[in-house]
Each structure stands twice: as C-alpha cells, then as structure tokens.
Tab-separated table of C-alpha atoms in Angstrom:
chain	number	residue	atom	x	y	z
I	750	MET	CA	0.000	0.000	0.000
I	751	THR	CA	1.440	3.403	-1.034
I	752	ARG	CA	1.221	6.234	1.519
I	753	ARG	CA	-0.121	9.517	0.446
I	754	PRO	CA	2.181	12.611	0.637
I	755	THR	CA	0.111	14.065	3.540
I	756	GLN	CA	0.505	10.888	5.588
I	757	LEU	CA	4.260	10.862	4.923
I	758	LEU	CA	4.563	14.497	6.046
I	759	LEU	CA	2.650	13.826	9.300
I	760	ALA	CA	4.780	10.793	10.054
I	761	THR	CA	7.948	12.842	9.547
I	762	LEU	CA	6.724	15.594	11.903
I	763	VAL	CA	5.844	13.091	14.631
I	764	LEU	CA	9.275	11.483	14.397
I	765	THR	CA	11.030	14.849	14.547
I	766	VAL	CA	9.116	15.993	17.652
I	767	THR	CA	9.696	12.686	19.460
I	768	VAL	CA	13.449	12.644	18.822
I	769	GLY	CA	13.818	16.344	19.729
I	770	GLY	CA	11.997	15.896	23.076
I	771	CYS	CA	14.211	13.009	24.109
I	772	SER	CA	17.319	14.909	23.085
I	773	ASN	CA	16.431	17.882	25.336
I	774	GLN	CA	15.724	15.712	28.379
I	775	ASN	CA	18.950	13.708	28.152
I	776	HIS	CA	21.267	16.424	26.848
I	777	THR	CA	24.604	16.925	28.615
I	778	GLU	CA	27.290	19.336	27.534
I	779	ALA	CA	30.573	17.824	26.528
I	780	PRO	CA	33.521	18.743	28.768
I	781	PRO	CA	35.785	21.481	27.386
I	782	PRO	CA	38.733	20.280	25.310
I	783	SER	CA	41.905	19.492	27.177
I	784	GLY	CA	44.031	22.568	27.634
I	785	SER	CA	41.146	25.042	27.325
I	786	PRO	CA	41.568	28.091	29.614
I	787	PRO	CA	39.138	28.264	32.581
I	788	ALA	CA	36.350	30.784	32.538
I	789	PRO	CA	37.460	34.184	33.917
I	790	PRO	CA	36.420	34.882	37.530
I	791	THR	CA	33.382	37.050	38.018
I	792	THR	CA	34.206	40.533	39.243
I	793	GLN	CA	31.907	43.277	40.443
I	794	GLY	CA	32.001	46.344	38.257
I	795	GLN	CA	35.293	45.245	36.661
I	796	PHE	CA	37.244	45.478	39.913
I	797	THR	CA	37.955	43.174	42.826
I	798	LEU	CA	36.833	44.205	46.280
I	799	PRO	CA	39.533	44.175	48.952
I	800	PRO	CA	39.312	41.257	51.377
I	801	VAL	CA	37.041	42.076	54.281
I	802	SER	CA	36.318	40.014	57.362
I	803	PRO	CA	32.625	39.226	57.861
I	804	ILE	CA	30.806	41.668	60.107
I	805	THR	CA	28.494	40.571	62.863
I	806	PRO	CA	25.705	43.173	62.807
I	807	THR	CA	25.479	45.129	66.019
I	808	SER	CA	24.276	48.575	66.948
I	809	ALA	CA	27.815	49.828	66.377
I	810	ASN	CA	28.654	48.215	63.039
I	811	ALA	CA	25.391	47.173	61.441
I	812	ALA	CA	25.429	47.015	57.673
I	813	PRO	CA	24.785	50.461	56.197
I	814	THR	CA	21.414	51.155	54.654
I	815	GLY	CA	22.745	54.156	52.778
I	816	ILE	CA	25.873	56.136	52.076
I	817	PRO	CA	26.481	59.215	54.234
I	818	PRO	CA	26.723	62.386	52.146
I	819	ALA	CA	30.097	63.851	51.340
I	820	VAL	CA	31.270	66.372	53.896
I	821	ALA	CA	31.637	69.994	52.832
I	822	PRO	CA	35.124	71.536	52.809
I	823	PRO	CA	36.117	73.524	55.895
I	824	GLN	CA	34.442	76.912	56.146
I	825	VAL	CA	35.927	80.133	57.439
I	826	ASP	CA	33.652	80.255	60.457
I	827	ALA	CA	34.755	81.295	63.914
I	828	ALA	CA	31.997	79.376	65.704
I	829	PRO	CA	33.704	75.942	65.934
I	830	PHE	CA	36.843	77.479	67.419
I	831	ASN	CA	34.915	78.877	70.376
I	832	ASP	CA	34.225	75.445	71.866
I	833	PRO	CA	36.525	72.411	72.256
I	834	LEU	CA	33.762	69.934	71.414
I	835	ARG	CA	32.612	71.775	68.307
I	836	VAL	CA	36.123	72.163	66.941
I	837	THR	CA	36.871	68.474	67.561
I	838	THR	CA	33.656	67.446	65.816
I	839	ALA	CA	34.491	69.658	62.826
I	840	TRP	CA	38.002	68.170	62.753
I	841	MET	CA	36.690	64.586	62.801
I	842	ARG	CA	34.308	65.185	59.886
I	843	GLN	CA	37.256	66.197	57.716
I	844	PHE	CA	39.700	63.651	59.131
I	845	CYS	CA	37.310	60.733	58.688
I	846	GLN	CA	36.418	61.239	55.023
I	847	THR	CA	38.830	60.056	52.326
I	848	ASP	CA	38.527	59.676	48.574
I	849	PHE	CA	40.757	58.070	45.955
I	850	MET	CA	40.157	61.056	43.644
I	851	GLU	CA	41.767	63.454	46.135
I	852	PRO	CA	45.520	64.008	46.574
I	853	ILE	CA	47.308	61.814	49.065
I	854	ASN	CA	46.328	62.560	52.701
I	855	GLU	CA	43.974	65.303	51.577
I	856	ASN	CA	41.723	64.477	54.525
I	857	LEU	CA	44.531	65.504	56.855
I	858	SER	CA	45.065	68.717	54.924
I	859	ARG	CA	41.379	69.555	55.292
I	860	ALA	CA	41.358	68.629	58.973
I	861	ALA	CA	44.379	70.881	59.527
I	862	THR	CA	41.998	73.842	59.514
I	863	TYR	CA	40.914	72.749	63.001
I	864	ALA	CA	44.216	71.363	64.303
I	865	THR	CA	47.585	72.539	65.508
I	866	PRO	CA	50.473	72.261	63.010
I	867	ALA	CA	52.178	69.740	65.297
I	868	ALA	CA	49.088	67.505	65.370
I	869	THR	CA	48.734	67.620	61.596
I	870	ALA	CA	52.408	66.754	61.104
I	871	ALA	CA	52.079	63.773	63.443
I	872	ASP	CA	48.944	62.562	61.647
I	873	ILE	CA	50.684	62.777	58.262
I	874	THR	CA	53.527	60.565	59.489
I	875	ARG	CA	50.879	57.926	60.289
I	876	GLY	CA	48.836	58.601	57.155
I	877	ASP	CA	48.906	57.028	53.700
I	878	THR	CA	52.187	56.132	52.093
I	879	THR	CA	52.778	56.258	48.356
I	880	GLN	CA	52.154	52.517	48.166
I	881	SER	CA	48.929	52.535	50.186
I	882	TYR	CA	47.679	55.573	48.245
I	883	GLN	CA	48.300	53.795	44.919
I	884	GLN	CA	46.350	50.791	46.166
I	885	MET	CA	43.554	53.116	47.242
I	886	GLN	CA	43.412	54.584	43.724
I	887	GLN	CA	43.554	51.203	41.999
I	888	GLN	CA	40.644	49.857	44.054
I	889	LYS	CA	38.770	53.184	43.980
I	890	LEU	CA	38.422	53.298	47.737
I	891	ALA	CA	36.751	56.044	49.737
I	892	THR	CA	35.174	56.580	53.138
I	893	ARG	CA	32.182	58.560	54.364
I	894	CYS	CA	31.315	59.264	57.976
I	895	ASP	CA	28.322	60.104	60.093
I	896	GLN	CA	27.246	59.820	63.739
I	897	VAL	CA	30.123	62.078	64.781
I	898	GLU	CA	30.088	62.636	68.551
I	899	ALA	CA	32.475	64.275	70.991
I	900	SER	CA	32.639	64.507	74.777
I	901	ILE	CA	35.173	65.731	77.316
I	902	ASN	CA	36.904	62.918	79.159
I	903	PRO	CA	35.913	63.520	82.786
I	904	GLU	CA	38.767	61.424	84.139
I	905	ALA	CA	41.513	63.319	82.317
I	906	PRO	CA	43.146	66.498	83.600
I	907	ALA	CA	41.661	69.775	82.396
I	908	THR	CA	42.567	73.446	82.580
I	909	PRO	CA	40.986	76.615	81.153
I	910	SER	CA	43.192	76.168	78.091
I	911	MET	CA	43.426	72.362	77.729
I	912	VAL	CA	40.988	69.443	77.797
I	913	TYR	CA	40.944	65.877	76.547
I	914	VAL	CA	38.130	65.089	74.132
I	915	GLN	CA	36.886	61.659	73.126
I	916	VAL	CA	35.567	61.754	69.562
I	917	SER	CA	33.985	58.995	67.505
I	918	ALA	CA	32.279	58.418	64.160
I	919	ALA	CA	30.760	55.637	62.088
I	920	ARG	CA	32.851	55.161	58.956
I	921	THR	CA	31.357	53.642	55.803
I	922	GLN	CA	33.964	52.229	53.451
I	923	LEU	CA	33.261	52.345	49.715
I	924	ALA	CA	34.770	50.692	46.661
I	925	ASP	CA	33.925	52.388	43.366
I	926	GLY	CA	31.084	54.209	45.096
I	927	ARG	CA	29.510	51.115	46.670
I	928	PRO	CA	29.566	50.468	50.438
I	929	PHE	CA	31.138	47.202	51.565
I	930	GLN	CA	31.929	47.709	55.250
I	931	ARG	CA	30.999	49.945	58.175
I	932	LEU	CA	33.342	50.356	61.118
I	933	PRO	CA	33.605	52.616	64.158
I	934	LEU	CA	36.402	55.177	64.355
I	935	ALA	CA	37.400	56.670	67.701
I	936	SER	CA	40.181	58.769	69.130
I	937	THR	CA	41.055	60.756	72.227
I	938	ARG	CA	42.621	64.127	71.461
I	939	ARG	CA	44.179	66.829	73.515
I	940	VAL	CA	42.433	70.084	72.610
I	941	VAL	CA	44.195	73.339	73.424
I	942	ARG	CA	43.254	76.995	73.522
I	943	GLY	CA	45.775	79.346	71.957
I	944	GLY	CA	46.653	82.925	72.729
I	945	ASP	CA	44.106	84.112	70.169
I	946	GLY	CA	41.343	82.370	72.121
I	947	ARG	CA	40.743	79.664	69.511
I	948	TRP	CA	40.467	76.007	70.461
I	949	LEU	CA	42.429	73.628	68.231
I	950	VAL	CA	42.741	69.845	68.105
I	951	ASP	CA	46.178	68.766	69.229
I	952	SER	CA	48.012	65.476	69.563
I	953	ALA	CA	46.353	62.075	69.829
I	954	VAL	CA	46.733	60.174	73.071
I	955	ASP	CA	45.738	56.790	71.643
I	956	ALA	CA	46.123	54.749	68.474
I	957	GLY	CA	42.699	55.744	67.067
C-alpha cells in the first residue's frame, strides 16, 4: 500500500518531535577540550573588592542602609573654634572622610583647619604612604562618615586652656562608590586653647 504525501509528512513531523523531546531531556554538555583556559572569575564592576572580614551586625557596626553624604570643605567660620567639642567634631568630619580622587592625605590637609600644626604633622607621618595611596586609587576606595560625637573625658586632667576630648564616628567604606563595610572610628585628642582664644585639636593620646 502506497502512503499519500500528507501521511508521509505527518509521520515525519511526529518522528522529529519525538526525537527532539528526548534529546532535550537527556542532553549533557561535553567537557571542554583538554588545555582550554578556565572561565574568567566574576568581578563586580570590573574590579575586585579588597578582602574584608565578615561583620556581625550590632548597633555599632550594622550594615549600612545608605551612604552618608560627602562632607563639605572647611568653612571660614569662627563658631567651631569657640568650643573644644565643636572644633573636635568639625576636625573629625574632615579627618574621617577620604577619597581616591583626592591628593594623598587630603583628609589631613582639610582637617588641619581645626588642628595645631604639630598635630597635623604627626597625623601625616601615620597617614597614607605612596604605596597605600596607589592601592587606594587602583581599588577606587573612599570613606564617608556620620554619627560624629564628641565629649570631654571627665577622668583626664583639664585646665581653662586644655581638655581631653573623646571623639567617635561611624565610617562607611566604599569601593567604586559602593559600600562594603561599616566600622567605628574613635580617638582621644588633647584640645588646646591658643593665645588668640581659639580652640584647636592637638596630639592624639591613643592609636585611634
């Protein structure tokens, strides 16, 4: 018995569908040829984040929900210099913020507005080196700070022209504009009153 062309066409379609369905269910990709290079590692935004230890969320270092705004440059305003706490807070806002697009140790140059020359010189000796600054630029690192607080240490000696101030901030670390870690920053500073009546941040008395 000779099949009609329509019957032959239907039989061919049925066979094609059946074979194709089985092929999809049992398909496995062949392993890459010997000597083929491995797939490149996945990076975020074409850069590799610096290694960071996992953070256990607490009230002090909980993961940031947003990025603090960039701090404004120092202003020629006499108000902060009239009070040791205000001048230390203004100093910390400049000291705490860094950016890979700024010159090396620019945060210390900005903070110098509120500090003694001796304190600024000491901070620069402990600041970024050429090597660490190059790494900062390569990884596009920056920091932003908020929750800046200052208080006079009641247990430290104090005079009308010298007090010890404890200052702290929450520092958000960024890589290429994206936050990846939030850490506390704290320091105790001697704050002195000069002959012109202005309070200035002086030397650190801890490693903060």
